[in-house]
mmCIF file of C-alpha atoms in Angstrom:
data_model
loop_
_atom_site.group_PDB
_atom_site.id
_atom_site.type_symbol
_atom_site.label_atom_id
_atom_site.label_comp_id
_atom_site.label_asym_id
_atom_site.label_seq_id
_atom_site.Cartn_x
_atom_site.Cartn_y
_atom_site.Cartn_z
ATOM 1 C CA MET A 679 -0.007 -0.118 0.149
ATOM 2 C CA THR A 680 1.423 3.418 -0.814
ATOM 3 C CA THR A 681 1.721 6.054 1.914
ATOM 4 C CA GLN A 682 2.472 9.532 0.787
ATOM 5 C CA THR A 683 5.700 11.037 2.171
ATOM 6 C CA ASP A 684 7.223 14.469 1.936
ATOM 7 C CA LEU A 685 10.451 13.350 0.529
ATOM 8 C CA ALA A 686 11.640 14.088 -2.778
ATOM 9 C CA ILE A 687 14.455 11.636 -4.374
ATOM 10 C CA VAL A 688 16.499 13.461 -6.980
ATOM 11 C CA VAL A 689 18.483 11.298 -9.257
ATOM 12 C CA PRO A 690 21.166 12.855 -11.882
ATOM 13 C CA VAL A 691 21.882 10.637 -14.755
ATOM 14 C CA LEU A 692 23.806 10.666 -17.979
ATOM 15 C CA ASN A 693 24.108 7.821 -20.565
ATOM 16 C CA GLU A 694 22.924 5.137 -18.032
ATOM 17 C CA ILE A 695 21.019 2.973 -20.397
ATOM 18 C CA GLU A 696 22.881 -0.133 -19.373
ATOM 19 C CA ALA A 697 22.372 0.248 -15.777
ATOM 20 C CA LEU A 698 19.042 1.835 -16.082
ATOM 21 C CA PRO A 699 16.639 -1.262 -15.422
ATOM 22 C CA ARG A 700 18.285 -1.854 -12.193
ATOM 23 C CA LEU A 701 18.095 1.823 -11.154
ATOM 24 C CA LEU A 702 14.483 2.090 -12.307
ATOM 25 C CA GLN A 703 13.520 -0.942 -10.348
ATOM 26 C CA HIS A 704 15.147 0.479 -7.376
ATOM 27 C CA LEU A 705 13.329 3.784 -7.789
ATOM 28 C CA ARG A 706 9.887 2.219 -8.250
ATOM 29 C CA HIS A 707 9.890 1.022 -4.822
ATOM 30 C CA TRP A 708 10.655 4.256 -3.165
ATOM 31 C CA GLN A 709 7.918 5.589 -5.592
ATOM 32 C CA GLN A 710 5.346 2.918 -4.533
ATOM 33 C CA ARG A 711 6.078 3.942 -0.890
ATOM 34 C CA GLY A 712 4.957 7.446 -1.540
ATOM 35 C CA ALA A 713 8.352 9.298 -2.499
ATOM 36 C CA GLU A 714 8.448 12.050 -5.281
ATOM 37 C CA VAL A 715 11.000 10.413 -7.667
ATOM 38 C CA LEU A 716 12.739 12.588 -10.420
ATOM 39 C CA LEU A 717 15.286 11.912 -12.620
ATOM 40 C CA VAL A 718 17.475 14.770 -14.072
ATOM 41 C CA ASP A 719 18.955 13.938 -17.595
ATOM 42 C CA GLY A 720 22.118 16.100 -18.469
ATOM 43 C CA GLY A 721 21.968 15.324 -22.311
ATOM 44 C CA SER A 722 22.015 11.697 -22.692
ATOM 45 C CA HIS A 723 22.340 10.170 -26.418
ATOM 46 C CA ASP A 724 21.603 6.765 -25.322
ATOM 47 C CA GLN A 725 17.779 6.765 -24.929
ATOM 48 C CA THR A 726 18.325 7.159 -21.103
ATOM 49 C CA PRO A 727 15.308 9.881 -20.812
ATOM 50 C CA GLU A 728 13.205 8.140 -23.220
ATOM 51 C CA THR A 729 13.358 4.745 -21.625
ATOM 52 C CA ALA A 730 12.677 6.183 -18.117
ATOM 53 C CA ARG A 731 9.616 8.173 -19.400
ATOM 54 C CA ALA A 732 8.219 5.121 -20.994
ATOM 55 C CA GLN A 733 8.515 3.348 -17.870
ATOM 56 C CA GLY A 734 6.529 5.911 -16.353
ATOM 57 C CA PHE A 735 9.048 7.912 -14.433
ATOM 58 C CA ARG A 736 9.414 11.804 -14.436
ATOM 59 C CA VAL A 737 12.240 13.014 -16.207
ATOM 60 C CA LEU A 738 13.585 16.400 -16.272
ATOM 61 C CA ASP A 739 16.101 17.761 -19.032
ATOM 62 C CA ALA A 740 18.742 20.134 -17.566
ATOM 63 C CA ALA A 741 22.210 21.260 -18.655
ATOM 64 C CA ARG A 742 25.066 18.602 -17.933
ATOM 65 C CA GLY A 743 26.687 18.673 -14.946
ATOM 66 C CA ARG A 744 25.900 16.743 -11.617
ATOM 67 C CA ALA A 745 25.449 19.778 -9.417
ATOM 68 C CA THR A 746 23.340 21.720 -12.097
ATOM 69 C CA GLN A 747 21.312 18.689 -12.589
ATOM 70 C CA MET A 748 20.692 18.108 -8.989
ATOM 71 C CA ASN A 749 19.795 21.935 -8.432
ATOM 72 C CA SER A 750 17.239 21.820 -11.372
ATOM 73 C CA GLY A 751 15.857 18.619 -9.840
ATOM 74 C CA ALA A 752 15.325 20.421 -6.466
ATOM 75 C CA ARG A 753 13.808 23.400 -7.706
ATOM 76 C CA ALA A 754 11.207 21.011 -9.855
ATOM 77 C CA CYS A 755 10.233 19.063 -6.995
ATOM 78 C CA LYS A 756 7.461 19.720 -4.395
ATOM 79 C CA ALA A 757 8.523 17.796 -1.297
ATOM 80 C CA ASP A 758 10.246 19.803 1.641
ATOM 81 C CA ASN A 759 12.747 17.219 2.187
ATOM 82 C CA LEU A 760 15.422 16.127 -0.364
ATOM 83 C CA LEU A 761 17.619 13.322 -0.951
ATOM 84 C CA PHE A 762 20.100 13.164 -3.854
ATOM 85 C CA LEU A 763 20.966 9.842 -5.056
ATOM 86 C CA HIS A 764 23.580 8.862 -7.539
ATOM 87 C CA ALA A 765 22.533 6.586 -10.175
ATOM 88 C CA ASP A 766 25.110 4.001 -9.174
ATOM 89 C CA THR A 767 23.943 4.185 -5.644
ATOM 90 C CA ARG A 768 21.130 1.787 -3.807
ATOM 91 C CA LEU A 769 19.290 2.935 -0.727
ATOM 92 C CA PRO A 770 18.754 0.447 2.356
ATOM 93 C CA ASP A 771 15.375 -0.721 3.353
ATOM 94 C CA GLY A 772 13.570 1.941 5.428
ATOM 95 C CA ALA A 773 15.857 4.811 3.897
ATOM 96 C CA ASP A 774 12.663 7.003 3.486
ATOM 97 C CA GLN A 775 11.674 6.596 7.048
ATOM 98 C CA ALA A 776 15.138 7.036 8.535
ATOM 99 C CA VAL A 777 15.572 10.125 6.433
ATOM 100 C CA LEU A 778 12.335 11.907 7.642
ATOM 101 C CA ALA A 779 12.802 10.950 11.184
ATOM 102 C CA ALA A 780 16.156 12.642 11.046
ATOM 103 C CA LEU A 781 14.640 15.703 9.505
ATOM 104 C CA ALA A 782 11.630 15.630 11.707
ATOM 105 C CA ASN A 783 13.795 16.934 14.615
ATOM 106 C CA HIS A 784 14.429 20.560 13.291
ATOM 107 C CA PRO A 785 14.014 22.401 9.993
ATOM 108 C CA HIS A 786 17.874 22.947 9.691
ATOM 109 C CA VAL A 787 18.976 19.347 9.501
ATOM 110 C CA TRP A 788 21.095 17.516 6.865
ATOM 111 C CA GLY A 789 22.910 14.187 6.546
ATOM 112 C CA ARG A 790 24.092 11.209 4.921
ATOM 113 C CA PHE A 791 24.320 7.511 5.243
ATOM 114 C CA ASP A 792 27.189 5.063 5.811
ATOM 115 C CA VAL A 793 28.381 3.442 2.457
ATOM 116 C CA GLN A 794 29.629 -0.011 1.358
ATOM 117 C CA ILE A 795 30.924 -0.509 -2.061
ATOM 118 C CA GLU A 796 30.318 -3.285 -4.295
ATOM 119 C CA GLY A 797 33.183 -4.557 -6.598
ATOM 120 C CA ARG A 798 35.900 -7.017 -7.153
ATOM 121 C CA SER A 799 38.834 -5.475 -5.203
ATOM 122 C CA ARG A 800 39.395 -6.878 -1.866
ATOM 123 C CA MET A 801 40.184 -3.236 -0.703
ATOM 124 C CA LEU A 802 36.816 -1.996 -1.049
ATOM 125 C CA PRO A 803 35.302 -2.983 2.370
ATOM 126 C CA LEU A 804 38.388 -1.063 4.051
ATOM 127 C CA ILE A 805 37.836 1.885 1.857
ATOM 128 C CA ALA A 806 34.215 2.094 2.784
ATOM 129 C CA ARG A 807 35.128 2.029 6.403
ATOM 130 C CA LEU A 808 37.558 4.715 6.039
ATOM 131 C CA MET A 809 35.405 6.846 3.967
ATOM 132 C CA ASN A 810 32.612 6.560 6.685
ATOM 133 C CA LEU A 811 34.948 7.382 9.476
ATOM 134 C CA ARG A 812 36.565 10.137 7.735
ATOM 135 C CA SER A 813 33.088 11.554 7.078
ATOM 136 C CA ARG A 814 32.082 11.283 10.698
ATOM 137 C CA LEU A 815 35.210 13.048 12.004
ATOM 138 C CA SER A 816 35.416 15.795 9.467
ATOM 139 C CA GLY A 817 31.562 16.311 8.954
ATOM 140 C CA ILE A 818 32.069 16.168 5.092
ATOM 141 C CA ALA A 819 29.909 13.709 3.081
ATOM 142 C CA THR A 820 30.296 12.602 -0.663
ATOM 143 C CA GLY A 821 27.589 12.129 -3.058
ATOM 144 C CA ASP A 822 28.035 8.350 -2.919
ATOM 145 C CA GLN A 823 26.623 8.642 0.698
ATOM 146 C CA ALA A 824 23.272 9.809 -0.474
ATOM 147 C CA LEU A 825 23.218 13.312 0.674
ATOM 148 C CA PHE A 826 19.660 14.548 2.243
ATOM 149 C CA MET A 827 18.556 17.851 3.866
ATOM 150 C CA SER A 828 15.447 19.958 4.278
ATOM 151 C CA ARG A 829 14.582 22.175 1.384
ATOM 152 C CA GLU A 830 14.903 25.005 3.751
ATOM 153 C CA LEU A 831 18.527 24.473 4.515
ATOM 154 C CA PHE A 832 19.142 23.742 0.909
ATOM 155 C CA GLU A 833 18.151 27.060 -0.259
ATOM 156 C CA ARG A 834 19.789 28.838 2.638
ATOM 157 C CA VAL A 835 23.148 27.704 1.338
ATOM 158 C CA GLY A 836 22.337 28.317 -2.225
ATOM 159 C CA GLY A 837 22.055 24.602 -3.340
ATOM 160 C CA PHE A 838 24.974 22.842 -4.835
ATOM 161 C CA PRO A 839 27.783 24.951 -6.234
ATOM 162 C CA GLU A 840 27.795 24.553 -10.039
ATOM 163 C CA GLN A 841 31.004 23.372 -10.433
ATOM 164 C CA PRO A 842 32.299 20.191 -12.243
ATOM 165 C CA LEU A 843 33.702 18.408 -9.291
ATOM 166 C CA MET A 844 33.809 18.383 -5.564
ATOM 167 C CA GLU A 845 30.107 20.012 -5.247
ATOM 168 C CA ASP A 846 29.442 17.570 -2.568
ATOM 169 C CA ILE A 847 32.445 18.555 -0.648
ATOM 170 C CA GLU A 848 31.559 22.218 -1.148
ATOM 171 C CA ILE A 849 28.018 22.064 -0.035
ATOM 172 C CA SER A 850 28.991 19.922 3.086
ATOM 173 C CA LYS A 851 31.422 22.741 4.119
ATOM 174 C CA ARG A 852 28.709 25.268 3.832
ATOM 175 C CA LEU A 853 25.923 23.054 5.557
ATOM 176 C CA LYS A 854 28.330 22.092 8.573
ATOM 177 C CA SER A 855 28.947 25.830 9.059
ATOM 178 C CA ILE A 856 25.157 26.006 10.266
ATOM 179 C CA VAL A 857 24.860 22.491 11.688
ATOM 180 C CA ALA A 858 26.829 19.341 11.870
ATOM 181 C CA PRO A 859 25.703 16.347 9.806
ATOM 182 C CA THR A 860 23.474 13.615 10.725
ATOM 183 C CA CYS A 861 25.275 10.520 10.234
ATOM 184 C CA LEU A 862 23.104 7.501 9.568
ATOM 185 C CA ARG A 863 24.484 4.117 10.236
ATOM 186 C CA GLN A 864 22.681 2.152 7.681
ATOM 187 C CA ASN A 865 24.596 1.511 4.431
ATOM 188 C CA VAL A 866 23.739 2.516 0.792
ATOM 189 C CA THR A 867 25.646 0.488 -1.549
ATOM 190 C CA THR A 868 27.632 1.915 -4.215
ATOM 191 C CA SER A 869 29.463 0.859 -7.294
ATOM 192 C CA GLY A 870 33.098 0.352 -6.931
ATOM 193 C CA ARG A 871 33.715 0.121 -10.740
ATOM 194 C CA ARG A 872 36.281 3.228 -10.727
ATOM 195 C CA TRP A 873 38.338 1.313 -8.118
ATOM 196 C CA ASP A 874 38.095 -1.925 -10.059
ATOM 197 C CA SER A 875 38.908 -0.364 -13.398
ATOM 198 C CA ARG A 876 41.618 1.931 -12.287
ATOM 199 C CA GLY A 877 43.061 0.236 -9.280
ATOM 200 C CA SER A 878 42.207 0.666 -5.764
ATOM 201 C CA TRP A 879 45.359 2.214 -4.638
ATOM 202 C CA ARG A 880 45.866 4.456 -7.652
ATOM 203 C CA THR A 881 42.211 5.631 -7.201
ATOM 204 C CA ILE A 882 42.602 6.438 -3.339
ATOM 205 C CA LEU A 883 45.888 8.353 -4.222
ATOM 206 C CA LEU A 884 44.144 10.333 -6.942
ATOM 207 C CA MET A 885 41.066 11.043 -4.833
ATOM 208 C CA TRP A 886 43.539 12.471 -1.754
ATOM 209 C CA GLN A 887 45.574 14.419 -4.462
ATOM 210 C CA LEU A 888 42.468 16.091 -5.516
ATOM 211 C CA ARG A 889 40.859 16.739 -1.987
ATOM 212 C CA TRP A 890 44.345 18.340 -0.903
ATOM 213 C CA ALA A 891 44.479 20.531 -4.290
ATOM 214 C CA TYR A 892 40.844 21.687 -3.681
ATOM 215 C CA TRP A 893 41.740 22.538 -0.086
ATOM 216 C CA ARG A 894 44.603 24.393 -1.522
ATOM 217 C CA GLY A 895 42.443 26.478 -3.817
ATOM 218 C CA THR A 896 42.887 24.619 -7.159
ATOM 219 C CA PRO A 897 39.879 25.294 -9.172
ATOM 220 C CA ALA A 898 37.263 22.747 -9.821
ATOM 221 C CA GLN A 899 37.679 22.850 -13.385
ATOM 222 C CA GLN A 900 41.242 22.102 -13.116
ATOM 223 C CA LEU A 901 40.464 19.129 -11.031
ATOM 224 C CA ALA A 902 37.843 17.943 -13.050
ATOM 225 C CA GLU A 903 40.338 17.196 -15.862
ATOM 226 C CA ARG A 904 42.567 15.149 -13.767
ATOM 227 C CA TYR A 905 39.548 13.078 -12.506
ATOM 228 C CA ARG A 906 38.391 11.999 -15.948
#
């Protein structure tokens, strides 16, 4: 039975046709539980938006860029509580209830889930544990951890900074200047394909180099070129 909730799940997508069936199956579950689900396409050329619409999902077209797509989605949603979900991340059972319970405490609340990483590398469980620990200690969350927040707080910080990389780091910095994040212990599951394809140690080193450079003031556009 569908129960209407005041939660919007915003999913930026770009050329996701291969993974789309699993993604839509996952999103339909939350849609049936009453969440407002919106996919925001950044200019796919592989029939991603057409396929999703044919399956009955609402799809918004936006300029390419994860931050731009998520901001466009947030503006187009009606719900007062927002959850931003990467296309290769899956929410745990009861995620909607956990988010709404966290956001019910105060209008100025934001947070994220713990993460586990699916893939071939034996390093992935350790990488996930370190990501969760780092996030808990620093108050900085990544998009893989399924960021959520009240619309009021989202608008107060101006949404995601429209930059090509580190938009999750930057919005976390702005949000935690107002209030510390709520760190939910339930695990979202995200894809480890980058670690598998590029190597765990190489990817870890690259991410730390990028974060250090960003902290030192290197423009996100330059970092995005290295990330690719």
